Structure formats: structure tokens, C-alpha cells
mmCIF file of N, CA and C in Angstrom:
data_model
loop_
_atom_site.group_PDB
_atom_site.id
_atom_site.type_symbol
_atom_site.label_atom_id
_atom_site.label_comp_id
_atom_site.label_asym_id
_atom_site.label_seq_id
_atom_site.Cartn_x
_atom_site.Cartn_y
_atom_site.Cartn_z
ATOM 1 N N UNK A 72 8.214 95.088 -130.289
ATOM 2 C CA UNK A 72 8.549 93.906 -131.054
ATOM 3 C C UNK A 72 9.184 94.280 -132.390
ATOM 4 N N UNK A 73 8.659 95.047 -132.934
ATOM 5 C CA UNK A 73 9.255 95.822 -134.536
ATOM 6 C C UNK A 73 9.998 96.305 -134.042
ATOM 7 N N UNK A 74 10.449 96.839 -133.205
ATOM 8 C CA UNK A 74 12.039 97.886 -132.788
ATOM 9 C C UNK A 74 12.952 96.433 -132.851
ATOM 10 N N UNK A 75 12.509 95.632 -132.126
ATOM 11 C CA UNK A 75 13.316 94.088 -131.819
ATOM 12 C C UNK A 75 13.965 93.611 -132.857
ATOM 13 N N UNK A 76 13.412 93.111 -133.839
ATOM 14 C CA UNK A 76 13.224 92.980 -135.664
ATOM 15 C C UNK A 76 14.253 94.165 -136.201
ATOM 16 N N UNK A 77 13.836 95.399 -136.472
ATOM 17 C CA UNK A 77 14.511 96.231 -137.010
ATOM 18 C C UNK A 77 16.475 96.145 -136.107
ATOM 19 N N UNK A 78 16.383 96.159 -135.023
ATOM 20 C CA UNK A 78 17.813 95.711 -134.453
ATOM 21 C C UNK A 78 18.457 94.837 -134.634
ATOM 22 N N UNK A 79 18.131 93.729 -134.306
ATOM 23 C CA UNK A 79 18.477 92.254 -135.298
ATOM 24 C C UNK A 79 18.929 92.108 -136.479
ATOM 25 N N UNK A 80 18.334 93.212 -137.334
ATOM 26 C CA UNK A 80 18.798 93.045 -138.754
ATOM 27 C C UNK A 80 19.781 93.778 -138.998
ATOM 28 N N UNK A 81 19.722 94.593 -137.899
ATOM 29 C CA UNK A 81 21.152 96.144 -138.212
ATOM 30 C C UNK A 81 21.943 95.029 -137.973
ATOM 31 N N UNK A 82 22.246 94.801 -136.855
ATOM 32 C CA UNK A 82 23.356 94.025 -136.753
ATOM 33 C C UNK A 82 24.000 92.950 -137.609
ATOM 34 N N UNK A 83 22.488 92.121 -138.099
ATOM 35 C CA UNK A 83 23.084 91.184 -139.441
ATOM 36 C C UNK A 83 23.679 91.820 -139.965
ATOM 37 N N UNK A 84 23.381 92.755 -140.675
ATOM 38 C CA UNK A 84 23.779 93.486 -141.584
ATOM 39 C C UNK A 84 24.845 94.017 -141.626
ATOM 40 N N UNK A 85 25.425 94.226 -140.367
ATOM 41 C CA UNK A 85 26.837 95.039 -139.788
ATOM 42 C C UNK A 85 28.054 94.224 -139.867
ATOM 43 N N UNK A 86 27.345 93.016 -139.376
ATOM 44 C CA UNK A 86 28.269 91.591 -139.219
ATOM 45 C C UNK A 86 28.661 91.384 -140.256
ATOM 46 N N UNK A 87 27.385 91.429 -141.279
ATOM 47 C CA UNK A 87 28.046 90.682 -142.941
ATOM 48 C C UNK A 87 28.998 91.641 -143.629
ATOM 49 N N UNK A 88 28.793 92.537 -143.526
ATOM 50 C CA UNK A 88 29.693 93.674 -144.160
ATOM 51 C C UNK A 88 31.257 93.768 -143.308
ATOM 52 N N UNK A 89 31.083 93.037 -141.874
ATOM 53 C CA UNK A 89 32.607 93.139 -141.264
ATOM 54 C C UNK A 89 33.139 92.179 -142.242
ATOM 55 N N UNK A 90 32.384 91.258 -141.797
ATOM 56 C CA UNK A 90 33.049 89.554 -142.775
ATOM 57 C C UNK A 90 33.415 89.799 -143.689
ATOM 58 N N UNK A 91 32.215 90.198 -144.773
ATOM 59 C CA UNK A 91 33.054 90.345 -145.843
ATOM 60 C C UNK A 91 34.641 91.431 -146.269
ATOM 61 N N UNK A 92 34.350 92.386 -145.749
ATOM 62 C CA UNK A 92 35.482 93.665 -145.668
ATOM 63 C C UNK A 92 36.920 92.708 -144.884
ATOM 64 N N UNK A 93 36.701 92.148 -143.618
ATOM 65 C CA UNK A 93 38.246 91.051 -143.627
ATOM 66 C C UNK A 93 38.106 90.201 -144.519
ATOM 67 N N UNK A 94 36.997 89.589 -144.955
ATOM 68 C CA UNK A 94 37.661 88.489 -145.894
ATOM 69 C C UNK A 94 38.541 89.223 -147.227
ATOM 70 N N UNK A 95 38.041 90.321 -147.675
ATOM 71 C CA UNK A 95 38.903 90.771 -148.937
ATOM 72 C C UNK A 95 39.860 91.193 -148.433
ATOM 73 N N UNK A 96 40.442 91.985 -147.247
ATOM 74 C CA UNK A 96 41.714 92.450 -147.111
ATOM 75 C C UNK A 96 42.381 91.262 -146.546
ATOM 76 N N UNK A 97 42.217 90.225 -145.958
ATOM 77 C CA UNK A 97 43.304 89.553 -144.828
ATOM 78 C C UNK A 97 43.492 87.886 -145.572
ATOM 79 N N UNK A 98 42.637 87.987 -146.631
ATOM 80 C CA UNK A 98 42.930 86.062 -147.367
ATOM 81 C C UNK A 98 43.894 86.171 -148.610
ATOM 82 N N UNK A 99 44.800 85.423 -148.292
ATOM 83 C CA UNK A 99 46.189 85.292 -148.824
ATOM 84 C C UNK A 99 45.978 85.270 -150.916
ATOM 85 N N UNK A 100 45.045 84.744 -150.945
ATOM 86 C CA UNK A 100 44.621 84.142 -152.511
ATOM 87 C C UNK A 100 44.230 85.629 -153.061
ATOM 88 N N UNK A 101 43.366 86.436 -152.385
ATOM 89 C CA UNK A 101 42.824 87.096 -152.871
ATOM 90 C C UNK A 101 44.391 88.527 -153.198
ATOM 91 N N UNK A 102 45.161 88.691 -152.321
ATOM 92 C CA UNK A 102 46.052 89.469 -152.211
ATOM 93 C C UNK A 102 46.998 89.159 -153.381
ATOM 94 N N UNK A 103 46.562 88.103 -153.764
ATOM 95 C CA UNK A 103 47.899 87.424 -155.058
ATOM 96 C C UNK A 103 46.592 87.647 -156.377
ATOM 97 N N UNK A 104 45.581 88.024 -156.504
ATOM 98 C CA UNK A 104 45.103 87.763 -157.176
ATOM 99 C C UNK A 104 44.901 86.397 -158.080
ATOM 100 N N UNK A 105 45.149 85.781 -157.626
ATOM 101 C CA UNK A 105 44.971 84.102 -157.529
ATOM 102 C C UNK A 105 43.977 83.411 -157.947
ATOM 103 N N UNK A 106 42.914 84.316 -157.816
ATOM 104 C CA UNK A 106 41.621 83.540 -157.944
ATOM 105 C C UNK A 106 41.506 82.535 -158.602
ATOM 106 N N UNK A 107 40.943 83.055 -159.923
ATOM 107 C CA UNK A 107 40.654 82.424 -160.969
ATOM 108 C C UNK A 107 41.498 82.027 -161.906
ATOM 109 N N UNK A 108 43.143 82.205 -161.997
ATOM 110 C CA UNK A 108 43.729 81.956 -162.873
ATOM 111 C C UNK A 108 43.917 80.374 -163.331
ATOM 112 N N UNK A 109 43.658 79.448 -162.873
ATOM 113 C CA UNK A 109 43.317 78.480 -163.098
ATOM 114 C C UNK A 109 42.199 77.882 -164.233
ATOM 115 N N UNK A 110 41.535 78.624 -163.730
ATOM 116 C CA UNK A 110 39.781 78.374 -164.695
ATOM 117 C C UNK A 110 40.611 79.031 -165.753
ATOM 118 N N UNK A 111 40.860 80.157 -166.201
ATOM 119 C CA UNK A 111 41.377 80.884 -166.807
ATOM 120 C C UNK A 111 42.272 80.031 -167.718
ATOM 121 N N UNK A 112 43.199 78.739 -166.700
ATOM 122 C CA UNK A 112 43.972 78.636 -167.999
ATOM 123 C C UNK A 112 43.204 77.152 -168.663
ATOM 124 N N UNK A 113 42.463 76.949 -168.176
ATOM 125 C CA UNK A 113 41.747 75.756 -168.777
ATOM 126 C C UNK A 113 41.311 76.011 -169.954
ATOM 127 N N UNK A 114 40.299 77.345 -169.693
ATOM 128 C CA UNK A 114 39.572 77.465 -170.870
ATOM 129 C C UNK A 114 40.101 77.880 -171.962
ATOM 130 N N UNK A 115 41.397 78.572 -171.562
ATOM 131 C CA UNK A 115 42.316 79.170 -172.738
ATOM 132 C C UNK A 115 43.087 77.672 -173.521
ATOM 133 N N UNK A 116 43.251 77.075 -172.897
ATOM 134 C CA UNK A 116 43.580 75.007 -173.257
ATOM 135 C C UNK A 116 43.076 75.331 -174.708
ATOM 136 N N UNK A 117 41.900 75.445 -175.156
ATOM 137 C CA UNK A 117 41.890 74.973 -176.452
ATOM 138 C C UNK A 117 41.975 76.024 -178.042
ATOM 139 N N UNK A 118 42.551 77.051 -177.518
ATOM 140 C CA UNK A 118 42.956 78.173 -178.201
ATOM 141 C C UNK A 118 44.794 77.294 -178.758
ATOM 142 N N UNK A 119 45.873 77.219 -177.913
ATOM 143 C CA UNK A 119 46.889 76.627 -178.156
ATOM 144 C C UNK A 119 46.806 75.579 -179.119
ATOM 145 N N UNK A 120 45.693 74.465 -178.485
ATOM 146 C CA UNK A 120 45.670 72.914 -179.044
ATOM 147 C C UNK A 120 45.085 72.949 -180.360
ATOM 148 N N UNK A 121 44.699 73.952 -181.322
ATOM 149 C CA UNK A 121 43.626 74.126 -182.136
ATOM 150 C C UNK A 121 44.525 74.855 -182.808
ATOM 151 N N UNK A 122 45.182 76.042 -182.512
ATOM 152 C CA UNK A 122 45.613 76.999 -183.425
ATOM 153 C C UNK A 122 47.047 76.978 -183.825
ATOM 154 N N UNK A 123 47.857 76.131 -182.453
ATOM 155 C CA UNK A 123 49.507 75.778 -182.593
ATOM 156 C C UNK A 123 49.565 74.522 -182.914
ATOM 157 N N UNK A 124 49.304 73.873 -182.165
ATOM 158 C CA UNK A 124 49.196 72.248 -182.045
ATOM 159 C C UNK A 124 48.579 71.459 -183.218
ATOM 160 N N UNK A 125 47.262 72.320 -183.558
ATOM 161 C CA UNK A 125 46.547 71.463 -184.803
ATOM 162 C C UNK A 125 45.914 70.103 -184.171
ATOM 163 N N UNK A 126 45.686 69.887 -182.856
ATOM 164 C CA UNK A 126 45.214 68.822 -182.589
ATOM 165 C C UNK A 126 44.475 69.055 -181.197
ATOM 166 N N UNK A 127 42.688 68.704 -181.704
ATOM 167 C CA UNK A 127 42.070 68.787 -180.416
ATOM 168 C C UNK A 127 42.005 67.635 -179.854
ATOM 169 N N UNK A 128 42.051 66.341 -180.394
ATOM 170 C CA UNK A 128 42.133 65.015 -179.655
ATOM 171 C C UNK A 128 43.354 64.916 -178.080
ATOM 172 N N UNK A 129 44.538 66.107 -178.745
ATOM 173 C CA UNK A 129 45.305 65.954 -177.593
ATOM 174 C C UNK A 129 46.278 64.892 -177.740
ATOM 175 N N UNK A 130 46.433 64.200 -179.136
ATOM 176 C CA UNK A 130 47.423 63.509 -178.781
ATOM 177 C C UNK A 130 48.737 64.060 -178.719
ATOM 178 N N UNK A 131 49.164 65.685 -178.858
ATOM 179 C CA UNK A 131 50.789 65.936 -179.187
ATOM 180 C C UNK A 131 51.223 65.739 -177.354
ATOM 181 N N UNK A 132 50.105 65.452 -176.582
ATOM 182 C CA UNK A 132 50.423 65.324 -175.394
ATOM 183 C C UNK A 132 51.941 64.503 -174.654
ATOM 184 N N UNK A 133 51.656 63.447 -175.475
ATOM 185 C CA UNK A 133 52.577 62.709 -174.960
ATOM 186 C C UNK A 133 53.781 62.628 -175.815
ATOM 187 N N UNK A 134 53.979 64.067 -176.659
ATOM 188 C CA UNK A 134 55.599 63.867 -176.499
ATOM 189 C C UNK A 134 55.899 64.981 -175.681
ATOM 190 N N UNK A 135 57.093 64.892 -175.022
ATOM 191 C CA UNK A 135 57.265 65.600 -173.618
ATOM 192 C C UNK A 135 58.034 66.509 -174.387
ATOM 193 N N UNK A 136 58.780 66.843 -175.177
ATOM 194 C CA UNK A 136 59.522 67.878 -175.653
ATOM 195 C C UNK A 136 58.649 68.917 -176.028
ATOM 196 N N UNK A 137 57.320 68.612 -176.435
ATOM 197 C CA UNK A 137 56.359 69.425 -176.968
ATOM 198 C C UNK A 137 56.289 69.983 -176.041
ATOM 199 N N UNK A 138 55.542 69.601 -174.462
ATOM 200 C CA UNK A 138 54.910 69.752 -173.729
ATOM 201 C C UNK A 138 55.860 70.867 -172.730
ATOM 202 N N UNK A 139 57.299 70.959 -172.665
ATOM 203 C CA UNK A 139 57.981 71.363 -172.132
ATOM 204 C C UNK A 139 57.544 73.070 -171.623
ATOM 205 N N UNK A 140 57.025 72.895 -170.165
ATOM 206 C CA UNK A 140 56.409 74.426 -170.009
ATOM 207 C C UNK A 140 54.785 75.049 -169.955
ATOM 208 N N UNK A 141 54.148 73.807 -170.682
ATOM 209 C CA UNK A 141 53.078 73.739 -171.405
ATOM 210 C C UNK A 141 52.251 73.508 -170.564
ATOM 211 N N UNK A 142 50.971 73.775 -170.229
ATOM 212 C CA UNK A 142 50.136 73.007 -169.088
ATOM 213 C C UNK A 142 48.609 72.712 -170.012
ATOM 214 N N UNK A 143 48.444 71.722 -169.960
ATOM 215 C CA UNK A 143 46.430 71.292 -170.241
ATOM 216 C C UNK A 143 45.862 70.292 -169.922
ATOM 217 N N UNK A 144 44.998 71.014 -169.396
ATOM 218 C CA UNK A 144 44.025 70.262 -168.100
ATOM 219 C C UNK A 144 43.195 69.625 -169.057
ATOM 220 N N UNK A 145 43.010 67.742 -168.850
ATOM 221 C CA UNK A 145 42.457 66.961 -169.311
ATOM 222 C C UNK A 145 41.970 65.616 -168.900
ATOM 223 N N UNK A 146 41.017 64.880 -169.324
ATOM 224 C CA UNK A 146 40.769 63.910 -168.223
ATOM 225 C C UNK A 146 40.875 62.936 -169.807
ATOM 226 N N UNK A 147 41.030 61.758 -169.408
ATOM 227 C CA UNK A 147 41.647 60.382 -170.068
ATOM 228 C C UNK A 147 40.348 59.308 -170.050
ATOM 229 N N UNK A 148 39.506 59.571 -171.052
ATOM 230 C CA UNK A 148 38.465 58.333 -171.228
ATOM 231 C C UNK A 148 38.976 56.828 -170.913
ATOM 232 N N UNK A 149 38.213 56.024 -170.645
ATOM 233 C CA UNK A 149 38.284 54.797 -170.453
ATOM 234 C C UNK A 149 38.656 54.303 -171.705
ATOM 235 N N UNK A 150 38.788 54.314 -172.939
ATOM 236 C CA UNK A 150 39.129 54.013 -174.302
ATOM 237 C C UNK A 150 40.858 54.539 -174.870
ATOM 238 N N UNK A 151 41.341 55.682 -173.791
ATOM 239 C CA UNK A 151 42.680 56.163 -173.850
ATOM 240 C C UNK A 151 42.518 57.786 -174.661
ATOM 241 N N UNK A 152 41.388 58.289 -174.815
ATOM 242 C CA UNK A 152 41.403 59.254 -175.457
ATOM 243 C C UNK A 152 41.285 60.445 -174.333
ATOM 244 N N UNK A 153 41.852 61.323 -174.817
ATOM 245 C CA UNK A 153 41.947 62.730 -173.872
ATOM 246 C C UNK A 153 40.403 63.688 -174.333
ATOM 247 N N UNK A 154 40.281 64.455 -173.303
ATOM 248 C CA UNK A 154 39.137 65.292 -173.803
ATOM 249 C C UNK A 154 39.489 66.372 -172.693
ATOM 250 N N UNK A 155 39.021 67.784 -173.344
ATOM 251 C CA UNK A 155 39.339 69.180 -172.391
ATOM 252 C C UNK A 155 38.424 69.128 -170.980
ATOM 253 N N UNK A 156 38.421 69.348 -169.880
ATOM 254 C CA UNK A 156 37.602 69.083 -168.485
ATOM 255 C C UNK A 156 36.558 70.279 -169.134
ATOM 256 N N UNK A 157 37.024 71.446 -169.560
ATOM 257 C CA UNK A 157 35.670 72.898 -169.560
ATOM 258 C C UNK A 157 35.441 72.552 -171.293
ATOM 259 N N UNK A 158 34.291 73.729 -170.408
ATOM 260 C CA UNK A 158 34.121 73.470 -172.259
ATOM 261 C C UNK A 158 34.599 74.913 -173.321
ATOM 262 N N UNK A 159 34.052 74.931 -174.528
ATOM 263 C CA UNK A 159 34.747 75.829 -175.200
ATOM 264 C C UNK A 159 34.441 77.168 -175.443
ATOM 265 N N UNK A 160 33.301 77.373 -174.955
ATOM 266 C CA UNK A 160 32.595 78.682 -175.260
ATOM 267 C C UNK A 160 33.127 79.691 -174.636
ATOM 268 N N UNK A 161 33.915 80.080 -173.434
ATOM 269 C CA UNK A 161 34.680 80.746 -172.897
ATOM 270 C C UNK A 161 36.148 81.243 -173.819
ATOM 271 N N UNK A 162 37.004 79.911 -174.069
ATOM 272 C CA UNK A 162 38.002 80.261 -175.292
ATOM 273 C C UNK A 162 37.860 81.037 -176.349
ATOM 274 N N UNK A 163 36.880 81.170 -176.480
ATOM 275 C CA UNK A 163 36.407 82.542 -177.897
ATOM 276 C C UNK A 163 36.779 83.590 -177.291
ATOM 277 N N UNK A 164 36.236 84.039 -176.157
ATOM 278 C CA UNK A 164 36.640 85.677 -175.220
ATOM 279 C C UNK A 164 37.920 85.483 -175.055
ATOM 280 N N UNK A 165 38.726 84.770 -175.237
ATOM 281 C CA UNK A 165 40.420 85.020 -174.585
ATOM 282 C C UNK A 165 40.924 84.327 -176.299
ATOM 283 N N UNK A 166 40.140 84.749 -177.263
ATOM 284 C CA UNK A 166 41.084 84.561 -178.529
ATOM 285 C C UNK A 166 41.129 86.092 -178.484
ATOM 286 N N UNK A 167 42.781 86.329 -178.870
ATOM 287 C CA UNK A 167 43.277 87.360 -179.658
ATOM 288 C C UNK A 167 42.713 88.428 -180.525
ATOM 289 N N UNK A 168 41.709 88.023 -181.243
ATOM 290 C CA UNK A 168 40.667 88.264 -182.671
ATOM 291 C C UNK A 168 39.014 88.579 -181.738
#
């Protein structure tokens, strides 16, 4: 019965390590390094809006000449005000300083 047990688990164990070993070589995202650059540019959002912009409310948003190129991820209160989706504690590690 313990030989039974001890086999069972080799194999889990064999399986998870195939899976994982194709999933890192053969998924398209991971080959582009893709991952995370997203999250990445969110949190970096309020480094620009703070230090170029001078405005965390977000209003230079809506002039489009500003914006030209520009990307920040934001969600639009019911009142018309913008606010950053992440929050800010991350933007400190990707300041410059």
C-alpha cells in the first residue's frame, strides 16, 4: 500500500514539472516577455502625472495634444472625477531617485 502512495506521487510530481517546463517554453506571452508590462505601466501612471503633468486629479487628460502617445489607466467616478485603478506604493520603486 505505501509502495502504492509513494508511486502516485512520483508521478504527480513528474507531471507537474512536465507542465510546468512546456508551459514556460511553448506560451507565446511568456516568449515576448509580456507578462507584466502592463501592471508595470499602471503603477508607473503616477510618477508622470505628479512630476510632469503636476496633476494627480488627472484632469490634463482631456486635452488630446497632451495625451499624444501617452497611456493612463483610470477609472471615472460617478461625479466625473478620474482616479488611478493601482495604487501608489509600487511607483516609488520605478522612481528614478
Amino acid at each position: 500500500m505505501k509502495r502504492t502512495l509513494t508511486s502516485i506521487s512520483f508521478w504527480v510530481v513528474i507531471g507537474c514539472i512536465f507542465i510546468l517546463t512546456y508551459t514556460q517554453f511553448n506560451i507565446k506571452k511568456w516568449k515576448k516577455n509580456d507578462v507584466i508590462t502592463w501592471d508595470i505601466l499602471e503603477y508607473y501612471g503616477y510618477l508622470p502625472a505628479f512630476f510632469i503633468e503636476k496633476d494627480l486629479k488627472l484632469d490634463f487628460v482631456q486635452d488630446k495634444e497632451r495625451m499624444e502617445g501617452k497611456v493612463y489607466f483610470y477609472k471615472t467616478q460617478p461625479d466625473g472625477s478620474r482616479v488611478f485603478k493601482f495604487t501608489m506604493g509600487l511607483s516609488y520603486f520605478y522612481a528614478p531617485f
